[in-house]
mmCIF file of C-alpha atoms in Angstrom:
data_model
loop_
_atom_site.group_PDB
_atom_site.id
_atom_site.type_symbol
_atom_site.label_atom_id
_atom_site.label_comp_id
_atom_site.label_asym_id
_atom_site.label_seq_id
_atom_site.Cartn_x
_atom_site.Cartn_y
_atom_site.Cartn_z
ATOM 1 C CA MET U 663 -0.007 -0.007 -0.061
ATOM 2 C CA ALA U 664 1.302 3.466 -0.873
ATOM 3 C CA ARG U 665 2.435 5.589 1.972
ATOM 4 C CA LEU U 666 2.996 9.184 2.948
ATOM 5 C CA ILE U 667 6.515 9.802 3.278
ATOM 6 C CA CYS U 668 8.026 12.466 5.782
ATOM 7 C CA ILE U 669 11.787 13.199 5.254
ATOM 8 C CA THR U 670 13.395 14.439 8.560
ATOM 9 C CA SER U 671 16.706 15.686 7.183
ATOM 10 C CA GLU U 672 17.745 17.971 4.188
ATOM 11 C CA VAL U 673 18.310 15.785 1.337
ATOM 12 C CA GLY U 674 19.253 15.598 -2.370
ATOM 13 C CA MET U 675 16.586 13.573 -4.433
ATOM 14 C CA SER U 676 17.391 11.761 -7.458
ATOM 15 C CA ARG U 677 16.229 8.918 -9.581
ATOM 16 C CA LYS U 678 17.866 5.418 -9.501
ATOM 17 C CA ASN U 679 16.726 2.444 -11.361
ATOM 18 C CA GLY U 680 13.002 3.591 -11.095
ATOM 19 C CA THR U 681 13.329 4.226 -7.301
ATOM 20 C CA ILE U 682 13.804 7.422 -5.324
ATOM 21 C CA GLN U 683 17.160 7.926 -4.056
ATOM 22 C CA LEU U 684 17.576 10.205 -0.932
ATOM 23 C CA THR U 685 21.057 11.617 -0.071
ATOM 24 C CA GLU U 686 21.599 13.389 3.166
ATOM 25 C CA LYS U 687 23.284 16.747 2.665
ATOM 26 C CA ASP U 688 25.142 16.341 5.968
ATOM 27 C CA GLY U 689 26.815 13.031 6.231
ATOM 28 C CA GLY U 690 26.094 11.683 2.808
ATOM 29 C CA ARG U 691 23.980 8.643 3.865
ATOM 30 C CA SER U 692 21.640 7.440 1.358
ATOM 31 C CA ALA U 693 18.399 5.469 1.167
ATOM 32 C CA LEU U 694 16.260 3.987 -1.688
ATOM 33 C CA VAL U 695 12.474 4.579 -1.429
ATOM 34 C CA PRO U 696 10.218 2.556 -3.971
ATOM 35 C CA VAL U 697 8.119 5.128 -5.890
ATOM 36 C CA VAL U 698 5.183 2.495 -6.407
ATOM 37 C CA GLN U 699 5.029 2.395 -2.466
ATOM 38 C CA THR U 700 4.760 6.190 -2.107
ATOM 39 C CA SER U 701 1.505 8.154 -2.433
ATOM 40 C CA GLU U 702 3.118 11.780 -1.315
ATOM 41 C CA ILE U 703 6.262 13.093 0.025
ATOM 42 C CA PHE U 704 6.655 15.997 2.692
ATOM 43 C CA ALA U 705 10.469 16.941 2.762
ATOM 44 C CA LEU U 706 10.265 18.733 6.075
ATOM 45 C CA TYR U 707 13.882 20.116 6.070
ATOM 46 C CA GLY U 708 14.541 20.771 2.700
ATOM 47 C CA ALA U 709 15.155 18.977 -0.695
ATOM 48 C CA GLU U 710 16.831 19.419 -3.784
ATOM 49 C CA PRO U 711 15.091 17.173 -6.585
ATOM 50 C CA ASP U 712 16.669 16.741 -9.918
ATOM 51 C CA GLY U 713 14.771 16.671 -13.260
ATOM 52 C CA PRO U 714 14.853 12.817 -13.700
ATOM 53 C CA LEU U 715 13.336 12.487 -10.109
ATOM 54 C CA LEU U 716 10.573 14.981 -10.881
ATOM 55 C CA SER U 717 9.813 13.196 -14.080
ATOM 56 C CA LEU U 718 9.574 9.900 -12.125
ATOM 57 C CA LEU U 719 7.181 11.404 -9.389
ATOM 58 C CA SER U 720 5.061 12.970 -12.151
ATOM 59 C CA GLN U 721 4.902 9.585 -13.913
ATOM 60 C CA TYR U 722 3.602 7.962 -10.782
ATOM 61 C CA ALA U 723 1.339 10.900 -9.626
ATOM 62 C CA VAL U 724 3.401 11.491 -6.371
ATOM 63 C CA PRO U 725 3.209 15.214 -4.997
ATOM 64 C CA LEU U 726 6.444 16.400 -3.333
ATOM 65 C CA HIS U 727 6.174 19.202 -0.839
ATOM 66 C CA VAL U 728 9.277 20.919 0.417
ATOM 67 C CA PHE U 729 9.599 22.839 3.627
ATOM 68 C CA SER U 730 12.534 24.508 5.422
ATOM 69 C CA GLY U 731 12.715 26.182 8.850
ATOM 70 C CA GLY U 732 9.006 25.559 9.299
ATOM 71 C CA LYS U 733 7.767 27.165 6.095
ATOM 72 C CA HIS U 734 6.295 25.698 3.113
ATOM 73 C CA LEU U 735 8.729 26.598 0.191
ATOM 74 C CA ARG U 736 7.099 24.799 -2.767
ATOM 75 C CA SER U 737 5.204 21.918 -4.041
ATOM 76 C CA TYR U 738 5.859 19.781 -7.137
ATOM 77 C CA LEU U 739 2.546 18.484 -8.521
ATOM 78 C CA PRO U 740 2.556 15.746 -11.229
ATOM 79 C CA ALA U 741 1.507 17.358 -14.491
ATOM 80 C CA SER U 742 -0.312 14.114 -15.345
ATOM 81 C CA ALA U 743 -2.907 14.691 -12.619
ATOM 82 C CA ILE U 744 -3.921 18.193 -13.968
ATOM 83 C CA LEU U 745 -6.527 16.902 -16.496
ATOM 84 C CA SER U 746 -8.440 18.665 -19.175
ATOM 85 C CA GLY U 747 -11.542 17.837 -21.220
ATOM 86 C CA LYS U 748 -15.323 17.564 -20.767
ATOM 87 C CA THR U 749 -15.243 18.098 -16.932
ATOM 88 C CA VAL U 750 -13.183 21.331 -17.181
ATOM 89 C CA LEU U 751 -15.505 22.661 -19.799
ATOM 90 C CA GLU U 752 -18.390 21.969 -17.511
ATOM 91 C CA GLN U 753 -16.456 23.700 -14.596
ATOM 92 C CA VAL U 754 -15.925 26.739 -16.839
ATOM 93 C CA ARG U 755 -19.510 26.973 -18.122
ATOM 94 C CA HIS U 756 -20.886 26.520 -14.670
ATOM 95 C CA LEU U 757 -18.715 29.330 -13.091
ATOM 96 C CA GLU U 758 -19.335 31.569 -16.195
ATOM 97 C CA ASP U 759 -23.024 31.627 -15.205
ATOM 98 C CA GLY U 760 -23.498 34.150 -12.495
ATOM 99 C CA GLU U 761 -26.399 32.620 -10.727
ATOM 100 C CA LYS U 762 -24.970 29.197 -10.711
ATOM 101 C CA HIS U 763 -21.531 30.548 -9.486
ATOM 102 C CA TRP U 764 -23.183 32.441 -6.745
ATOM 103 C CA LEU U 765 -25.226 29.345 -5.540
ATOM 104 C CA LEU U 766 -22.041 27.420 -5.200
ATOM 105 C CA ALA U 767 -20.071 30.188 -3.663
ATOM 106 C CA ARG U 768 -22.909 30.629 -1.054
ATOM 107 C CA GLU U 769 -22.878 27.076 -0.095
ATOM 108 C CA MET U 770 -19.143 26.979 0.290
ATOM 109 C CA LEU U 771 -19.286 30.106 2.508
ATOM 110 C CA ARG U 772 -21.907 28.331 4.573
ATOM 111 C CA GLY U 773 -19.786 25.286 4.793
ATOM 112 C CA GLY U 774 -16.799 27.183 5.933
ATOM 113 C CA ALA U 775 -18.747 28.982 8.688
ATOM 114 C CA ARG U 776 -20.182 25.766 9.898
ATOM 115 C CA ILE U 777 -16.801 24.065 10.270
ATOM 116 C CA ARG U 778 -15.477 27.040 11.945
ATOM 117 C CA CYS U 779 -18.503 26.984 14.373
ATOM 118 C CA MET U 780 -17.852 23.091 14.983
ATOM 119 C CA ALA U 781 -14.168 23.860 15.731
ATOM 120 C CA ALA U 782 -15.028 26.621 17.944
ATOM 121 C CA ARG U 783 -17.488 24.370 20.015
ATOM 122 C CA THR U 784 -14.944 21.625 20.358
ATOM 123 C CA LEU U 785 -11.887 23.721 21.201
ATOM 124 C CA ARG U 786 -13.517 26.506 23.439
ATOM 125 C CA PRO U 787 -16.824 25.118 24.460
ATOM 126 C CA ARG U 788 -17.302 27.737 27.077
ATOM 127 C CA GLU U 789 -17.204 30.564 24.344
ATOM 128 C CA LYS U 790 -19.159 28.696 21.689
ATOM 129 C CA GLU U 791 -22.109 31.103 21.665
ATOM 130 C CA GLU U 792 -19.559 34.090 21.134
ATOM 131 C CA TRP U 793 -17.801 32.439 18.137
ATOM 132 C CA GLU U 794 -21.075 31.150 16.563
ATOM 133 C CA SER U 795 -22.690 34.421 16.768
ATOM 134 C CA ARG U 796 -19.622 36.036 15.012
ATOM 135 C CA TYR U 797 -19.286 33.517 12.408
ATOM 136 C CA LEU U 798 -22.968 33.412 11.613
ATOM 137 C CA ASP U 799 -23.288 37.112 11.461
ATOM 138 C CA CYS U 800 -20.300 37.181 8.966
ATOM 139 C CA LEU U 801 -22.047 34.472 6.874
ATOM 140 C CA ALA U 802 -25.137 36.722 6.784
ATOM 141 C CA GLU U 803 -23.127 39.719 5.587
ATOM 142 C CA GLY U 804 -21.775 37.324 2.884
ATOM 143 C CA TYR U 805 -25.241 36.341 1.708
ATOM 144 C CA ALA U 806 -26.163 39.862 1.520
ATOM 145 C CA ALA U 807 -23.110 40.959 -0.319
ATOM 146 C CA GLY U 808 -23.236 38.419 -3.164
ATOM 147 C CA LEU U 809 -20.400 37.519 -5.577
ATOM 148 C CA ILE U 810 -19.061 41.106 -5.628
ATOM 149 C CA GLY U 811 -18.452 40.978 -1.824
ATOM 150 C CA ILE U 812 -16.764 37.580 -1.415
ATOM 151 C CA ARG U 813 -13.250 39.064 -1.206
ATOM 152 C CA GLN U 814 -14.198 41.333 1.615
ATOM 153 C CA ILE U 815 -16.135 38.590 3.397
ATOM 154 C CA LEU U 816 -13.230 36.315 3.212
ATOM 155 C CA SER U 817 -11.044 38.984 4.720
ATOM 156 C CA GLU U 818 -13.772 39.387 7.537
ATOM 157 C CA PHE U 819 -13.746 35.552 8.341
ATOM 158 C CA GLY U 820 -9.859 35.775 8.294
ATOM 159 C CA LYS U 821 -9.943 38.437 11.065
ATOM 160 C CA ILE U 822 -12.234 36.364 13.171
ATOM 161 C CA ASP U 823 -10.073 33.411 12.666
ATOM 162 C CA GLY U 824 -7.009 35.409 13.763
ATOM 163 C CA GLU U 825 -8.754 36.415 16.997
ATOM 164 C CA PHE U 826 -9.883 32.842 17.631
ATOM 165 C CA LEU U 827 -6.264 31.620 17.103
ATOM 166 C CA GLU U 828 -4.960 34.230 19.335
ATOM 167 C CA ARG U 829 -7.086 32.875 22.290
ATOM 168 C CA GLU U 830 -5.830 29.453 21.293
ATOM 169 C CA LYS U 831 -2.401 30.838 22.200
ATOM 170 C CA TRP U 832 -0.737 29.706 18.804
ATOM 171 C CA GLU U 833 2.829 30.861 18.408
ATOM 172 C CA SER U 834 3.373 32.427 15.033
ATOM 173 C CA GLY U 835 5.987 29.992 14.019
ATOM 174 C CA GLU U 836 3.809 26.934 14.841
ATOM 175 C CA LEU U 837 0.826 28.474 13.173
ATOM 176 C CA ALA U 838 2.815 29.213 10.057
ATOM 177 C CA TYR U 839 4.201 25.597 9.954
ATOM 178 C CA ALA U 840 0.764 24.111 10.620
ATOM 179 C CA SER U 841 -0.881 26.370 7.791
ATOM 180 C CA GLY U 842 1.962 25.273 5.416
ATOM 181 C CA LEU U 843 1.381 21.690 6.056
ATOM 182 C CA ALA U 844 -2.352 22.028 5.594
ATOM 183 C CA ARG U 845 -1.743 23.935 2.314
ATOM 184 C CA ALA U 846 0.433 21.106 1.268
ATOM 185 C CA VAL U 847 -2.122 18.525 1.899
ATOM 186 C CA VAL U 848 -4.713 20.444 0.006
ATOM 187 C CA LEU U 849 -2.391 20.920 -2.874
ATOM 188 C CA GLY U 850 -1.902 17.106 -2.904
ATOM 189 C CA SER U 851 -5.555 16.494 -3.082
ATOM 190 C CA ILE U 852 -5.871 18.655 -6.166
ATOM 191 C CA THR U 853 -3.883 16.019 -8.115
ATOM 192 C CA LYS U 854 -6.407 13.593 -7.554
ATOM 193 C CA LEU U 855 -9.322 15.542 -9.175
ATOM 194 C CA SER U 856 -10.122 16.187 -12.830
ATOM 195 C CA LEU U 857 -10.821 19.979 -12.092
ATOM 196 C CA ASP U 858 -8.722 23.065 -13.116
ATOM 197 C CA PRO U 859 -7.052 24.242 -9.986
ATOM 198 C CA TRP U 860 -6.623 27.744 -11.533
ATOM 199 C CA ILE U 861 -10.365 28.332 -11.732
ATOM 200 C CA GLY U 862 -11.706 29.085 -8.128
ATOM 201 C CA ILE U 863 -15.029 29.484 -6.695
ATOM 202 C CA LEU U 864 -14.412 31.826 -3.793
ATOM 203 C CA CYS U 865 -10.858 32.647 -4.133
ATOM 204 C CA SER U 866 -9.125 34.440 -7.182
ATOM 205 C CA ASN U 867 -5.631 34.945 -5.823
ATOM 206 C CA GLY U 868 -3.207 33.760 -3.242
ATOM 207 C CA GLY U 869 -0.076 31.826 -2.676
ATOM 208 C CA ILE U 870 -1.640 28.646 -4.139
ATOM 209 C CA PRO U 871 -4.050 27.868 -7.033
ATOM 210 C CA PRO U 872 -7.658 29.430 -6.406
ATOM 211 C CA LEU U 873 -9.457 26.086 -6.104
ATOM 212 C CA ALA U 874 -6.985 24.876 -3.625
ATOM 213 C CA GLU U 875 -7.338 28.065 -1.610
ATOM 214 C CA ASP U 876 -11.126 27.622 -1.594
ATOM 215 C CA LEU U 877 -10.572 24.057 -0.086
ATOM 216 C CA PHE U 878 -8.135 25.503 2.404
ATOM 217 C CA PHE U 879 -10.714 28.024 3.392
ATOM 218 C CA ILE U 880 -13.237 25.197 4.052
ATOM 219 C CA PHE U 881 -10.984 22.852 6.050
ATOM 220 C CA SER U 882 -8.396 24.983 7.792
ATOM 221 C CA PRO U 883 -10.147 24.855 10.937
ATOM 222 C CA LEU U 884 -9.831 21.100 11.135
ATOM 223 C CA LEU U 885 -6.340 20.729 9.403
ATOM 224 C CA VAL U 886 -4.654 23.514 11.332
ATOM 225 C CA TRP U 887 -6.665 24.528 14.531
ATOM 226 C CA MET U 888 -7.309 20.929 15.536
ATOM 227 C CA TRP U 889 -3.569 19.972 16.090
ATOM 228 C CA PRO U 890 -3.045 18.543 19.512
ATOM 229 C CA ARG U 891 -2.126 21.546 21.606
ATOM 230 C CA GLU U 892 0.810 19.828 23.228
ATOM 231 C CA ASP U 893 2.192 18.617 19.827
ATOM 232 C CA ARG U 894 1.983 21.563 17.654
ATOM 233 C CA PRO U 895 4.462 21.376 14.677
ATOM 234 C CA SER U 896 7.893 22.838 15.058
ATOM 235 C CA PRO U 897 11.177 21.990 13.165
ATOM 236 C CA ASP U 898 12.711 21.100 16.511
ATOM 237 C CA ARG U 899 10.058 18.296 17.321
ATOM 238 C CA GLU U 900 11.624 14.990 16.584
ATOM 239 C CA ASN U 901 8.473 12.987 16.473
ATOM 240 C CA LEU U 902 6.689 15.364 14.028
ATOM 241 C CA PRO U 903 6.296 12.883 11.200
ATOM 242 C CA ASP U 904 4.402 10.535 13.574
ATOM 243 C CA ILE U 905 2.072 13.148 15.065
ATOM 244 C CA PHE U 906 1.471 14.599 11.472
ATOM 245 C CA ARG U 907 0.340 11.164 10.166
ATOM 246 C CA LYS U 908 -1.798 10.554 13.249
ATOM 247 C CA HIS U 909 -3.393 14.009 12.888
ATOM 248 C CA LEU U 910 -4.198 13.447 9.191
ATOM 249 C CA SER U 911 -5.539 9.815 9.794
ATOM 250 C CA ARG U 912 -8.262 10.880 12.257
ATOM 251 C CA PRO U 913 -11.824 9.767 11.122
ATOM 252 C CA SER U 914 -13.554 12.828 9.919
ATOM 253 C CA ALA U 915 -16.509 11.862 7.560
ATOM 254 C CA SER U 916 -18.317 9.027 6.112
ATOM 255 C CA ASN U 917 -20.247 7.958 3.050
ATOM 256 C CA GLY U 918 -22.368 4.925 4.114
ATOM 257 C CA SER U 919 -19.841 2.321 5.280
ATOM 258 C CA ARG U 920 -16.876 4.245 3.831
ATOM 259 C CA LEU U 921 -14.794 6.413 6.301
ATOM 260 C CA TRP U 922 -12.705 9.376 5.222
ATOM 261 C CA SER U 923 -9.613 10.537 7.160
ATOM 262 C CA LEU U 924 -8.770 14.131 7.726
ATOM 263 C CA ARG U 925 -6.083 13.926 4.806
ATOM 264 C CA TYR U 926 -8.595 13.037 2.401
ATOM 265 C CA LEU U 927 -11.535 15.448 3.264
ATOM 266 C CA PRO U 928 -10.349 17.807 0.354
ATOM 267 C CA VAL U 929 -10.509 15.023 -2.162
ATOM 268 C CA ARG U 930 -14.002 14.029 -0.950
ATOM 269 C CA GLU U 931 -14.974 17.792 -1.219
ATOM 270 C CA GLY U 932 -13.604 17.853 -4.780
ATOM 271 C CA TYR U 933 -15.445 14.812 -5.782
ATOM 272 C CA ALA U 934 -18.703 16.426 -4.604
ATOM 273 C CA ILE U 935 -17.901 19.666 -6.501
ATOM 274 C CA LEU U 936 -17.050 17.504 -9.502
ATOM 275 C CA SER U 937 -20.323 15.705 -9.398
ATOM 276 C CA HIS U 938 -22.204 18.865 -9.217
ATOM 277 C CA PHE U 939 -20.263 20.259 -12.229
ATOM 278 C CA ALA U 940 -20.587 16.933 -14.227
ATOM 279 C CA ALA U 941 -23.871 15.401 -13.217
ATOM 280 C CA GLY U 942 -25.896 18.233 -11.750
ATOM 281 C CA ARG U 943 -25.987 16.665 -8.376
ATOM 282 C CA PRO U 944 -26.869 19.008 -5.621
ATOM 283 C CA TYR U 945 -23.785 20.307 -3.602
ATOM 284 C CA ARG U 946 -23.706 20.375 0.034
ATOM 285 C CA CYS U 947 -20.528 21.657 1.405
ATOM 286 C CA ALA U 948 -18.586 19.601 3.988
ATOM 287 C CA SER U 949 -21.611 17.157 4.249
ATOM 288 C CA ARG U 950 -21.389 15.048 7.487
ATOM 289 C CA VAL U 951 -17.894 16.242 8.472
ATOM 290 C CA GLY U 952 -16.792 16.092 12.088
ATOM 291 C CA VAL U 953 -13.491 15.619 13.881
ATOM 292 C CA ASP U 954 -13.389 14.780 17.664
ATOM 293 C CA HIS U 955 -11.023 16.477 19.931
ATOM 294 C CA TYR U 956 -7.775 14.923 19.927
ATOM 295 C CA GLY U 957 -7.710 11.981 22.373
ATOM 296 C CA ASP U 958 -11.418 11.869 22.679
#
């Protein structure tokens, strides 16, 4: 079964006989990783991949995310996963229709507000009424503003998020690291969807493709805020890979008997958006999503 790989030292990355060769920058030790057993790579302390290696990763649709000093530097996404054709045409047609675009954006705003209220109830239950009221008021303003007001409403959501995280006593370095890891997870999910990542529903610009930024808006309260308080990410944390994998493996949604982990929530959401574009199925943002408090 393909695994998520976390690399815990700075490495050079090259291709060797159809495998991934990792060579430490300090010490020169090397290891071989079978590409067919790899689903995604997080190089947490820096990496220098060469061209043949990137070609191999693209061939097997394996995303590579590079970090350094607790910051997300870049992601290499397999070109083979960015599809075109009928589905993308439906995506464009749908979002060029102002009424259809607004109905989808409105539902995505509602889902983002609901996820934030859920996270607030879980993390700060004594203050839940305060945060629910603020997020729902912001949502109501978004409903009134329509498509032309989306950028301002997202900014208002961001301000409330910042105040909530300040109460949660996140250190800036930890928050930046957790946010970078979450964005990388969302970017990895884009490679599994036959949607154009550069055509967003809510977001039109940002550090990552707009559709990925949309998914980050929805799920950042779960991917970022819900990190266990005592194990928040830091470059100095030796057990970070184990904590990261455990965090991402938390059950978060179900479709009948199928359970979805936190890592794959953006993929699940993308499938829902895709079926809305391609088959006209009703879109319900973050349907039946819920994450228990860590350790519950």
